[in-house]
Amino acid sequence: MNLLEKEAFVSEKAEQFEHAEPEEVIAEAVQAFPNLTFACSFGAEDVVLVDMLQRLSPSTDIFYLDTEFHFDETYNTRNRISERYDLEFVRVAPELSPEAQAEAYGDQLWLNNSNLCCNLRKVEPLTGILSKYDAWITGIRRDQARTRANAKKVEYDTKFGLIKFNPLAAWSWEDVWNYIHSHNVIYNPLHDLNYPSIGCIHCTRAVQPGEDPRAGRWSGSEKVECGLHK
């Protein structure tokens, strides 16, 4: 598709699928874009989408960004999911190891320049992997953050130049957990310890009662996104 065709596709499908179930959105993505991938962070939304994809299109590529700063629980969740579905996730790593990054930019870059750290360990690797595909699926939901409130189920991702499907955009946190429990989906145990949003170990803390669900990400700063979606 050229740009005009992509924009026309998005305009039609965003309206068509606004009230569709996630499985319908995934089925459309798989049919329209054989060269499709899913970006998995092993959070609650993403383990739901892994389960749906394994039911609908088990051959679709699923990758994860290994920042090399994930919680042990996140890596263990990856391993358990891989074993359950006999699934091999595509590992996408930064160019710099943690040691090389510290040597080049100083220790604890995540404290001194969190945007640069996210760019090195997430955005640049994501840009590389997405350049190989025509479309991608994400676990974005509108009520996760104000920056995601207007997310469509089908969008044109201007940052990466491809079609973006957000099957769970209209779901609530309760919807996510209803699916997890009803389908016995494996999930990250940190969710049971008040971590609704799980990122790197250095920049994620538990959320206190009454706080925004993403308050545990980059706590103490105005940062709300790592740069993957905005």
PDB file of C-alpha atoms in Angstrom:
ATOM      1  CA  MET A   1       0.000   0.000   0.000  1.00  0.00           C
ATOM      2  CA  ASN A   2       1.100   3.550  -0.670  1.00  0.00           C
ATOM      3  CA  LEU A   3       0.386   6.307   1.852  1.00  0.00           C
ATOM      4  CA  LEU A   4      -2.962   7.289   0.342  1.00  0.00           C
ATOM      5  CA  GLU A   5      -4.106   3.674   0.341  1.00  0.00           C
ATOM      6  CA  LYS A   6      -3.034   3.258   3.959  1.00  0.00           C
ATOM      7  CA  GLU A   7      -4.916   6.375   5.005  1.00  0.00           C
ATOM      8  CA  ALA A   8      -8.032   5.219   3.154  1.00  0.00           C
ATOM      9  CA  PHE A   9      -7.791   1.781   4.783  1.00  0.00           C
ATOM     10  CA  VAL A  10      -7.463   3.316   8.241  1.00  0.00           C
ATOM     11  CA  SER A  11     -10.366   5.717   7.693  1.00  0.00           C
ATOM     12  CA  GLU A  12     -12.675   2.903   6.638  1.00  0.00           C
ATOM     13  CA  LYS A  13     -11.591   0.279   9.159  1.00  0.00           C
ATOM     14  CA  ALA A  14     -11.369   2.572  12.197  1.00  0.00           C
ATOM     15  CA  GLU A  15     -15.057   3.354  11.781  1.00  0.00           C
ATOM     16  CA  GLN A  16     -16.023  -0.168  10.832  1.00  0.00           C
ATOM     17  CA  PHE A  17     -14.343  -1.765  13.848  1.00  0.00           C
ATOM     18  CA  GLU A  18     -15.081   0.850  16.506  1.00  0.00           C
ATOM     19  CA  HIS A  19     -17.649  -1.439  18.146  1.00  0.00           C
ATOM     20  CA  ALA A  20     -16.079  -4.740  17.091  1.00  0.00           C
ATOM     21  CA  GLU A  21     -14.699  -7.359  19.443  1.00  0.00           C
ATOM     22  CA  PRO A  22     -10.894  -7.627  19.697  1.00  0.00           C
ATOM     23  CA  GLU A  23     -10.900 -10.968  17.909  1.00  0.00           C
ATOM     24  CA  GLU A  24     -12.570  -9.344  14.895  1.00  0.00           C
ATOM     25  CA  VAL A  25      -9.897  -6.656  14.768  1.00  0.00           C
ATOM     26  CA  ILE A  26      -7.149  -9.271  14.972  1.00  0.00           C
ATOM     27  CA  ALA A  27      -8.776 -11.348  12.231  1.00  0.00           C
ATOM     28  CA  GLU A  28      -8.866  -8.291   9.973  1.00  0.00           C
ATOM     29  CA  ALA A  29      -5.230  -7.496  10.726  1.00  0.00           C
ATOM     30  CA  VAL A  30      -4.137 -11.050   9.913  1.00  0.00           C
ATOM     31  CA  GLN A  31      -6.129 -11.180   6.688  1.00  0.00           C
ATOM     32  CA  ALA A  32      -5.184  -7.724   5.402  1.00  0.00           C
ATOM     33  CA  PHE A  33      -1.509  -7.832   6.389  1.00  0.00           C
ATOM     34  CA  PRO A  34       0.196 -11.227   6.202  1.00  0.00           C
ATOM     35  CA  ASN A  35       3.455  -9.433   7.062  1.00  0.00           C
ATOM     36  CA  LEU A  36       2.203  -8.594  10.544  1.00  0.00           C
ATOM     37  CA  THR A  37       3.763  -8.609  14.000  1.00  0.00           C
ATOM     38  CA  PHE A  38       2.679  -8.142  17.605  1.00  0.00           C
ATOM     39  CA  ALA A  39       4.743  -6.207  20.147  1.00  0.00           C
ATOM     40  CA  CYS A  40       4.462  -7.976  23.499  1.00  0.00           C
ATOM     41  CA  SER A  41       5.584  -6.511  26.829  1.00  0.00           C
ATOM     42  CA  PHE A  42       4.098  -9.368  28.896  1.00  0.00           C
ATOM     43  CA  GLY A  43       1.726  -7.001  30.699  1.00  0.00           C
ATOM     44  CA  ALA A  44      -1.900  -7.927  31.326  1.00  0.00           C
ATOM     45  CA  GLU A  45      -3.172  -6.596  28.004  1.00  0.00           C
ATOM     46  CA  ASP A  46      -0.439  -8.272  26.033  1.00  0.00           C
ATOM     47  CA  VAL A  47      -0.853 -11.741  27.527  1.00  0.00           C
ATOM     48  CA  VAL A  48      -4.521 -11.495  26.539  1.00  0.00           C
ATOM     49  CA  LEU A  49      -3.503 -10.696  22.966  1.00  0.00           C
ATOM     50  CA  VAL A  50      -0.991 -13.555  22.933  1.00  0.00           C
ATOM     51  CA  ASP A  51      -3.799 -15.926  23.869  1.00  0.00           C
ATOM     52  CA  MET A  52      -6.103 -14.504  21.201  1.00  0.00           C
ATOM     53  CA  LEU A  53      -3.404 -14.696  18.538  1.00  0.00           C
ATOM     54  CA  GLN A  54      -2.621 -18.294  19.390  1.00  0.00           C
ATOM     55  CA  ARG A  55      -6.267 -19.106  18.829  1.00  0.00           C
ATOM     56  CA  LEU A  56      -6.643 -17.085  15.618  1.00  0.00           C
ATOM     57  CA  SER A  57      -3.220 -16.998  13.949  1.00  0.00           C
ATOM     58  CA  PRO A  58      -0.494 -18.913  15.798  1.00  0.00           C
ATOM     59  CA  SER A  59       2.020 -18.297  13.004  1.00  0.00           C
ATOM     60  CA  THR A  60       1.977 -14.499  13.456  1.00  0.00           C
ATOM     61  CA  ASP A  61       5.322 -13.182  14.700  1.00  0.00           C
ATOM     62  CA  ILE A  62       5.431 -11.943  18.290  1.00  0.00           C
ATOM     63  CA  PHE A  63       8.433  -9.962  19.472  1.00  0.00           C
ATOM     64  CA  TYR A  64       9.470  -8.337  22.709  1.00  0.00           C
ATOM     65  CA  LEU A  65      11.884  -5.518  23.425  1.00  0.00           C
ATOM     66  CA  ASP A  66      14.474  -6.879  25.808  1.00  0.00           C
ATOM     67  CA  THR A  67      15.770  -3.714  27.440  1.00  0.00           C
ATOM     68  CA  GLU A  68      17.891  -6.003  29.651  1.00  0.00           C
ATOM     69  CA  PHE A  69      16.411  -4.135  32.611  1.00  0.00           C
ATOM     70  CA  HIS A  70      13.210  -6.140  33.006  1.00  0.00           C
ATOM     71  CA  PHE A  71      12.021  -7.626  36.299  1.00  0.00           C
ATOM     72  CA  ASP A  72      12.793 -11.300  36.870  1.00  0.00           C
ATOM     73  CA  GLU A  73       9.037 -11.834  37.041  1.00  0.00           C
ATOM     74  CA  THR A  74       8.695 -10.494  33.502  1.00  0.00           C
ATOM     75  CA  TYR A  75      11.296 -12.898  32.115  1.00  0.00           C
ATOM     76  CA  ASN A  76       9.689 -15.763  34.018  1.00  0.00           C
ATOM     77  CA  THR A  77       6.288 -14.833  32.566  1.00  0.00           C
ATOM     78  CA  ARG A  78       7.824 -14.911  29.088  1.00  0.00           C
ATOM     79  CA  ASN A  79       9.215 -18.378  29.741  1.00  0.00           C
ATOM     80  CA  ARG A  80       5.945 -19.751  31.095  1.00  0.00           C
ATOM     81  CA  ILE A  81       3.936 -18.379  28.158  1.00  0.00           C
ATOM     82  CA  SER A  82       6.469 -19.723  25.680  1.00  0.00           C
ATOM     83  CA  GLU A  83       6.171 -23.178  27.224  1.00  0.00           C
ATOM     84  CA  ARG A  84       2.370 -23.167  27.362  1.00  0.00           C
ATOM     85  CA  TYR A  85       1.884 -22.250  23.712  1.00  0.00           C
ATOM     86  CA  ASP A  86       5.080 -23.826  22.370  1.00  0.00           C
ATOM     87  CA  LEU A  87       5.865 -20.321  21.181  1.00  0.00           C
ATOM     88  CA  GLU A  88       9.207 -18.743  20.348  1.00  0.00           C
ATOM     89  CA  PHE A  89       9.209 -15.015  20.919  1.00  0.00           C
ATOM     90  CA  VAL A  90      11.449 -12.845  18.761  1.00  0.00           C
ATOM     91  CA  ARG A  91      13.917 -11.095  21.073  1.00  0.00           C
ATOM     92  CA  VAL A  92      14.793  -7.540  20.064  1.00  0.00           C
ATOM     93  CA  ALA A  93      17.706  -6.044  22.014  1.00  0.00           C
ATOM     94  CA  PRO A  94      19.370  -2.608  22.085  1.00  0.00           C
ATOM     95  CA  GLU A  95      22.633  -2.049  20.266  1.00  0.00           C
ATOM     96  CA  LEU A  96      24.376  -1.184  23.539  1.00  0.00           C
ATOM     97  CA  SER A  97      24.658  -3.577  26.452  1.00  0.00           C
ATOM     98  CA  PRO A  98      23.946  -2.067  29.889  1.00  0.00           C
ATOM     99  CA  GLU A  99      27.692  -1.929  30.499  1.00  0.00           C
ATOM    100  CA  ALA A 100      28.399  -0.226  27.168  1.00  0.00           C
ATOM    101  CA  GLN A 101      25.611   2.265  27.792  1.00  0.00           C
ATOM    102  CA  ALA A 102      27.039   3.122  31.217  1.00  0.00           C
ATOM    103  CA  GLU A 103      30.460   3.606  29.679  1.00  0.00           C
ATOM    104  CA  ALA A 104      29.122   5.860  26.922  1.00  0.00           C
ATOM    105  CA  TYR A 105      26.556   7.873  28.882  1.00  0.00           C
ATOM    106  CA  GLY A 106      27.355   7.353  32.552  1.00  0.00           C
ATOM    107  CA  ASP A 107      25.798   5.204  35.237  1.00  0.00           C
ATOM    108  CA  GLN A 108      22.041   5.251  35.799  1.00  0.00           C
ATOM    109  CA  LEU A 109      21.134   7.026  32.584  1.00  0.00           C
ATOM    110  CA  TRP A 110      17.495   6.313  33.433  1.00  0.00           C
ATOM    111  CA  LEU A 111      17.789   8.807  36.282  1.00  0.00           C
ATOM    112  CA  ASN A 112      19.807  11.456  34.473  1.00  0.00           C
ATOM    113  CA  ASN A 113      18.089  11.312  31.095  1.00  0.00           C
ATOM    114  CA  SER A 114      15.174   8.876  31.022  1.00  0.00           C
ATOM    115  CA  ASN A 115      14.117   9.927  27.519  1.00  0.00           C
ATOM    116  CA  LEU A 116      17.530   9.058  26.112  1.00  0.00           C
ATOM    117  CA  CYS A 117      17.563   5.758  27.979  1.00  0.00           C
ATOM    118  CA  CYS A 118      14.142   4.837  26.550  1.00  0.00           C
ATOM    119  CA  ASN A 119      15.255   5.897  23.103  1.00  0.00           C
ATOM    120  CA  LEU A 120      18.365   3.715  23.212  1.00  0.00           C
ATOM    121  CA  ARG A 121      16.773   0.675  24.784  1.00  0.00           C
ATOM    122  CA  LYS A 122      13.266   0.802  23.302  1.00  0.00           C
ATOM    123  CA  VAL A 123      12.603   3.229  20.464  1.00  0.00           C
ATOM    124  CA  GLU A 124      15.669   2.500  18.336  1.00  0.00           C
ATOM    125  CA  PRO A 125      15.272  -1.302  18.583  1.00  0.00           C
ATOM    126  CA  LEU A 126      11.541  -0.971  17.861  1.00  0.00           C
ATOM    127  CA  THR A 127      12.241   1.156  14.796  1.00  0.00           C
ATOM    128  CA  GLY A 128      14.551  -1.552  13.513  1.00  0.00           C
ATOM    129  CA  ILE A 129      12.164  -4.458  13.958  1.00  0.00           C
ATOM    130  CA  LEU A 130       9.094  -2.632  12.644  1.00  0.00           C
ATOM    131  CA  SER A 131      10.921  -1.715   9.446  1.00  0.00           C
ATOM    132  CA  LYS A 132      10.541  -5.387   8.479  1.00  0.00           C
ATOM    133  CA  TYR A 133       6.729  -5.376   8.709  1.00  0.00           C
ATOM    134  CA  ASP A 134       3.685  -3.748   7.127  1.00  0.00           C
ATOM    135  CA  ALA A 135       1.526  -3.585  10.248  1.00  0.00           C
ATOM    136  CA  TRP A 136       1.688  -4.210  13.972  1.00  0.00           C
ATOM    137  CA  ILE A 137      -0.618  -5.019  16.875  1.00  0.00           C
ATOM    138  CA  THR A 138      -0.346  -3.375  20.290  1.00  0.00           C
ATOM    139  CA  GLY A 139      -2.050  -3.670  23.676  1.00  0.00           C
ATOM    140  CA  ILE A 140      -2.955   0.027  23.958  1.00  0.00           C
ATOM    141  CA  ARG A 141      -6.166   0.854  25.821  1.00  0.00           C
ATOM    142  CA  ARG A 142      -7.752   4.304  25.929  1.00  0.00           C
ATOM    143  CA  ASP A 143      -8.071   4.474  29.695  1.00  0.00           C
ATOM    144  CA  GLN A 144      -4.401   3.636  30.341  1.00  0.00           C
ATOM    145  CA  ALA A 145      -3.272   7.247  30.049  1.00  0.00           C
ATOM    146  CA  ARG A 146      -4.439  10.611  28.765  1.00  0.00           C
ATOM    147  CA  THR A 147      -2.011  10.264  25.857  1.00  0.00           C
ATOM    148  CA  ARG A 148      -3.943   7.181  24.704  1.00  0.00           C
ATOM    149  CA  ALA A 149      -7.471   8.456  25.227  1.00  0.00           C
ATOM    150  CA  ASN A 150      -8.114   8.973  21.508  1.00  0.00           C
ATOM    151  CA  ALA A 151      -6.545   5.755  20.257  1.00  0.00           C
ATOM    152  CA  LYS A 152      -8.446   4.094  17.427  1.00  0.00           C
ATOM    153  CA  LYS A 153      -8.651   0.362  16.915  1.00  0.00           C
ATOM    154  CA  VAL A 154      -7.041   0.892  13.521  1.00  0.00           C
ATOM    155  CA  GLU A 155      -4.582   3.749  13.004  1.00  0.00           C
ATOM    156  CA  TYR A 156      -1.822   4.898  10.710  1.00  0.00           C
ATOM    157  CA  ASP A 157       1.359   5.062  12.745  1.00  0.00           C
ATOM    158  CA  THR A 158       3.125   8.109  11.360  1.00  0.00           C
ATOM    159  CA  LYS A 159       6.150   7.539  13.571  1.00  0.00           C
ATOM    160  CA  PHE A 160       6.966   4.163  12.066  1.00  0.00           C
ATOM    161  CA  GLY A 161       5.113   4.419   8.752  1.00  0.00           C
ATOM    162  CA  LEU A 162       2.828   1.384   9.061  1.00  0.00           C
ATOM    163  CA  ILE A 163      -0.680   0.359  10.048  1.00  0.00           C
ATOM    164  CA  LYS A 164      -1.271  -0.088  13.774  1.00  0.00           C
ATOM    165  CA  PHE A 165      -4.016  -2.237  15.274  1.00  0.00           C
ATOM    166  CA  ASN A 166      -5.144  -1.685  18.874  1.00  0.00           C
ATOM    167  CA  PRO A 167      -7.740  -4.450  19.411  1.00  0.00           C
ATOM    168  CA  LEU A 168      -8.218  -3.692  23.131  1.00  0.00           C
ATOM    169  CA  ALA A 169      -8.517   0.090  22.750  1.00  0.00           C
ATOM    170  CA  ALA A 170     -12.078   0.202  24.093  1.00  0.00           C
ATOM    171  CA  TRP A 171     -11.580  -2.344  26.874  1.00  0.00           C
ATOM    172  CA  SER A 172     -11.475  -1.475  30.553  1.00  0.00           C
ATOM    173  CA  TRP A 173      -9.020  -2.871  33.102  1.00  0.00           C
ATOM    174  CA  GLU A 174     -11.884  -5.063  34.332  1.00  0.00           C
ATOM    175  CA  ASP A 175     -12.430  -6.425  30.820  1.00  0.00           C
ATOM    176  CA  VAL A 176      -8.763  -7.427  30.630  1.00  0.00           C
ATOM    177  CA  TRP A 177      -8.911  -9.343  33.894  1.00  0.00           C
ATOM    178  CA  ASN A 178     -12.231 -10.968  33.084  1.00  0.00           C
ATOM    179  CA  TYR A 179     -10.575 -12.444  29.996  1.00  0.00           C
ATOM    180  CA  ILE A 180      -7.466 -13.517  31.905  1.00  0.00           C
ATOM    181  CA  HIS A 181      -9.489 -15.351  34.533  1.00  0.00           C
ATOM    182  CA  SER A 182     -12.072 -16.866  32.186  1.00  0.00           C
ATOM    183  CA  HIS A 183      -9.388 -18.218  29.837  1.00  0.00           C
ATOM    184  CA  ASN A 184      -6.841 -19.096  32.534  1.00  0.00           C
ATOM    185  CA  VAL A 185      -4.214 -16.898  30.887  1.00  0.00           C
ATOM    186  CA  ILE A 186      -0.726 -16.771  32.418  1.00  0.00           C
ATOM    187  CA  TYR A 187       0.092 -13.285  33.705  1.00  0.00           C
ATOM    188  CA  ASN A 188       2.927 -11.425  35.406  1.00  0.00           C
ATOM    189  CA  PRO A 189       2.655 -11.965  39.204  1.00  0.00           C
ATOM    190  CA  LEU A 190       3.715  -8.350  39.768  1.00  0.00           C
ATOM    191  CA  HIS A 191       0.145  -7.411  38.865  1.00  0.00           C
ATOM    192  CA  ASP A 192      -0.904  -8.987  42.167  1.00  0.00           C
ATOM    193  CA  LEU A 193       1.538  -6.679  43.975  1.00  0.00           C
ATOM    194  CA  ASN A 194      -0.007  -3.401  42.716  1.00  0.00           C
ATOM    195  CA  TYR A 195       1.958  -3.088  39.483  1.00  0.00           C
ATOM    196  CA  PRO A 196      -0.782  -2.427  36.885  1.00  0.00           C
ATOM    197  CA  SER A 197       1.809  -1.154  34.379  1.00  0.00           C
ATOM    198  CA  ILE A 198       5.171  -2.914  34.279  1.00  0.00           C
ATOM    199  CA  GLY A 199       8.253  -1.523  32.584  1.00  0.00           C
ATOM    200  CA  CYS A 200      11.941  -1.617  33.434  1.00  0.00           C
ATOM    201  CA  ILE A 201      12.977  -2.396  36.987  1.00  0.00           C
ATOM    202  CA  HIS A 202      14.693   0.972  37.478  1.00  0.00           C
ATOM    203  CA  CYS A 203      11.680   3.053  36.408  1.00  0.00           C
ATOM    204  CA  THR A 204       8.694   1.115  37.766  1.00  0.00           C
ATOM    205  CA  ARG A 205       7.256   0.998  41.268  1.00  0.00           C
ATOM    206  CA  ALA A 206       4.069  -0.299  42.839  1.00  0.00           C
ATOM    207  CA  VAL A 207       1.015   1.963  42.646  1.00  0.00           C
ATOM    208  CA  GLN A 208      -0.561   3.167  45.866  1.00  0.00           C
ATOM    209  CA  PRO A 209      -4.337   3.200  46.494  1.00  0.00           C
ATOM    210  CA  GLY A 210      -6.003   6.095  44.688  1.00  0.00           C
ATOM    211  CA  GLU A 211      -3.104   6.702  42.302  1.00  0.00           C
ATOM    212  CA  ASP A 212      -3.343   6.699  38.529  1.00  0.00           C
ATOM    213  CA  PRO A 213      -2.634   3.184  37.124  1.00  0.00           C
ATOM    214  CA  ARG A 214       0.505   4.479  35.388  1.00  0.00           C
ATOM    215  CA  ALA A 215       1.739   6.474  38.387  1.00  0.00           C
ATOM    216  CA  GLY A 216       4.332   3.790  38.996  1.00  0.00           C
ATOM    217  CA  ARG A 217       6.075   4.496  35.703  1.00  0.00           C
ATOM    218  CA  TRP A 218       8.837   7.141  35.853  1.00  0.00           C
ATOM    219  CA  SER A 219       7.540   8.169  39.259  1.00  0.00           C
ATOM    220  CA  GLY A 220       8.410  11.708  40.303  1.00  0.00           C
ATOM    221  CA  SER A 221       8.663  13.009  36.746  1.00  0.00           C
ATOM    222  CA  GLU A 222       6.200  14.295  34.170  1.00  0.00           C
ATOM    223  CA  LYS A 223       7.112  11.494  31.777  1.00  0.00           C
ATOM    224  CA  VAL A 224       4.164   9.239  30.911  1.00  0.00           C
ATOM    225  CA  GLU A 225       5.318   7.509  27.706  1.00  0.00           C
ATOM    226  CA  CYS A 226       8.562   5.845  26.676  1.00  0.00           C
ATOM    227  CA  GLY A 227       8.251   7.019  23.088  1.00  0.00           C
ATOM    228  CA  LEU A 228       6.913   3.854  21.482  1.00  0.00           C
ATOM    229  CA  HIS A 229       3.406   5.181  20.996  1.00  0.00           C
ATOM    230  CA  LYS A 230       3.841   8.969  21.126  1.00  0.00           C
TER     231      LYS A 230
END
